[in-house]
Amino acid sequence: MDLAIFLDRTSAIPIYQQLAEKLRHAVLEGRLKPNQKLPSSRTLAKSLNISRFTVTQSYEQLESEGYLETRCGAGTYVCSQIPDDWLQSKAIELVAAQSSRSSVLSQFGNNLISVKHLEVSEPENEISFRYGNPAVEFFPISQWRRLLSRHCKNSPTLLHYTPDAAGYFPLRVEIANYLGRSRAVRCTPEQVIIVNGSQQALNLIARPILDPGDWVAMEDPGYLGARYCFRGQGANLQPIAVNSEGLDVEALARCHQKFKLVYVTPSHQFPTGVTLTLAQRIALLQWAQTTETLIIEDDYDSEYRYGEQPIPALQGMDRSQSVIYVGTFSKTMFPSLRIGYLVVPLSWISLVSKAKWLCDRASSLLEQYALTDWIAEGHFERHIRRMRHLYNLRRQVLIEAFQNYFGSRITILGANAGIHVMVKIETGLSDDMVIQKAAGVGVGLISAREYYWKPQHQGEFIFGYAQLEETQIEQGIFKLSQILEH
Ligand SMILES: Cc1ncc(COP(=O)(O)O)c(C=O)c1O
């Protein structure tokens, strides 16, 4: 097989990454076809005059990205299922990449090329189950406006204050107290660092910790915002399966790599919705302590839990400074606010504050002032209680509609928390066909397929319900059941 691979031995980009990139391109350009066998690592290493270990590293990288698969005893193959739309979008990115790629780009810049755009522009559908949005029309905007204008009136303080990169201290106090009472997080206000949403939190952790080639363990399926952040940093990612107890800690412990980070969503795993059990939490913390690995705990929608007592945050159970906790106001207030927070171990405060300063000096002060009062005056927790009640109602309508219209043809996962559920639907249709047919009757759906490392999963969909009225939810599921019947 002639793959016409040229490796630049003078480049700062490691050879294994160059090789992975050439093979990735060969798949995307169709020069390597689904199910095609690749040369053995020994053969390829010999023909390229590089070490076998380098080839194995490239193969492993591409396996973790879902391009290649190892078949037991038979060798390495191009994955059988690389969806057409993925190929197309990658091919478009590839053209853009080729035109922008040059020696001008850093390794980070080159890594970004393989990162897919995350903001999906979805066609307008009358009823969209698109995940992620809270019911923003219920946000008490006039109260928020009042707090903003209160601080605008006091403009001298606002205009002349030199912001602390780690955030407005009274806000950090409010957040530390709130997290202590609601999530059993144990921290001082100094450990709380205000950021522009959890996406920035992930970046501020990744940059001082990860060098290209470092290993990060991630849930499979998992959150793309985290995956792309670490990949942009040049990290090697190791998917770890999620089972009914959350991240499979035993599988993690069996891995031979030395991990720098493990990223988890214990309260409501994204996207399956599973809660990491207490036993698994203890096992994960013990593993992290023994292996000296940092855990990133992304607690993105833990405020919404229905019926059951919340399990305390991992951070609060940790006794070895192994957990960095990430939270956001995107779900509890509104996503365009772009305010989130990190709770870091004491020894990380200065480093992460410097990373924040270098990134953008500090988050906007006006909103931090208003948010401090918002929490201190009780609006925040009152709003959460109101929303929890509303989302619980919408969640029940969704579950009932599924039961009424689908019966045993579906399995619902993760319904006891958060603002979305993942649903397995028994259907002979491909996900693309289901989405297309649903759009035909005005229903917008998102497949869970792309959150998996290897996109072979079919029939799993994510239903965001917070933003839909009860009648829309009922109608949407009814319409879906109709098109899937015929
Ligand atoms: C797993 C996960 N973490 C975090 C977030 C929130 O991100 P941000 O705070 O950047 O809006 C989301 C949003 O959808 C999410 O799904």
XYZ file of N, CA and C and ligand atoms in Angstrom, residues 131-132 196-200 202 223 263 265 270 298 300 327-331 335 338-340, ligand 1:
85
model
N -30.620 20.177 23.123
C -30.177 20.164 24.512
C -29.442 21.466 24.891
N -29.525 21.864 26.134
C -28.597 22.848 26.667
C -29.223 24.130 27.185
N -15.086 33.070 32.639
C -16.168 33.315 31.674
C -16.785 31.990 31.211
N -17.517 31.350 32.094
C -18.157 30.080 31.742
C -17.211 28.914 31.947
N -17.796 27.701 32.005
C -16.927 26.553 32.297
C -15.981 26.244 31.151
N -16.299 26.704 29.952
C -15.377 26.458 28.841
C -14.032 27.149 29.116
N -14.110 28.358 29.645
C -12.847 29.022 29.977
C -12.168 28.310 31.148
N -12.076 25.171 31.731
C -11.342 24.012 31.203
C -10.043 24.467 30.546
N -18.396 14.914 26.892
C -18.652 16.311 26.517
C -17.609 16.808 25.507
N -11.283 13.746 33.277
C -12.416 14.689 33.246
C -13.707 13.899 33.472
N -18.125 14.072 34.772
C -19.356 14.820 35.076
C -20.184 13.940 36.039
N -22.592 13.625 31.237
C -23.000 14.138 29.932
C -22.508 13.198 28.857
N -16.793 18.381 36.509
C -17.653 19.374 35.848
C -19.075 19.167 36.364
N -21.982 20.734 35.892
C -22.662 21.734 35.066
C -24.154 21.903 35.320
N -17.925 24.914 37.863
C -19.369 25.169 37.865
C -19.702 26.323 36.935
N -20.971 26.466 36.630
C -21.382 27.483 35.661
C -22.738 28.080 36.025
N -22.981 29.318 35.593
C -24.309 29.922 35.746
C -25.122 29.802 34.447
N -24.560 29.064 33.475
C -25.231 28.954 32.173
C -26.589 28.274 32.273
N -26.713 27.293 33.187
C -27.987 26.563 33.295
C -28.883 27.167 34.366
N -27.232 31.234 29.465
C -25.891 30.897 28.972
C -25.090 32.098 28.455
N -22.183 34.135 30.478
C -20.763 33.717 30.425
C -20.056 33.945 31.760
N -20.646 33.444 32.829
C -19.926 33.436 34.105
C -19.949 32.009 34.676
N -18.791 31.571 35.074
C -18.655 30.276 35.727
C -17.592 30.413 36.802
C -20.955 18.966 30.300
C -21.112 20.450 30.206
N -20.307 21.250 30.914
C -20.444 22.588 30.882
C -21.410 23.208 30.126
C -21.602 24.714 30.214
O -20.634 25.375 29.566
P -20.468 26.980 29.773
O -20.389 27.257 31.237
O -19.181 27.268 29.066
O -21.658 27.617 29.131
C -22.229 22.439 29.342
C -23.198 23.127 28.477
O -23.962 22.709 27.790
C -22.097 21.026 29.396
O -22.890 20.242 28.683
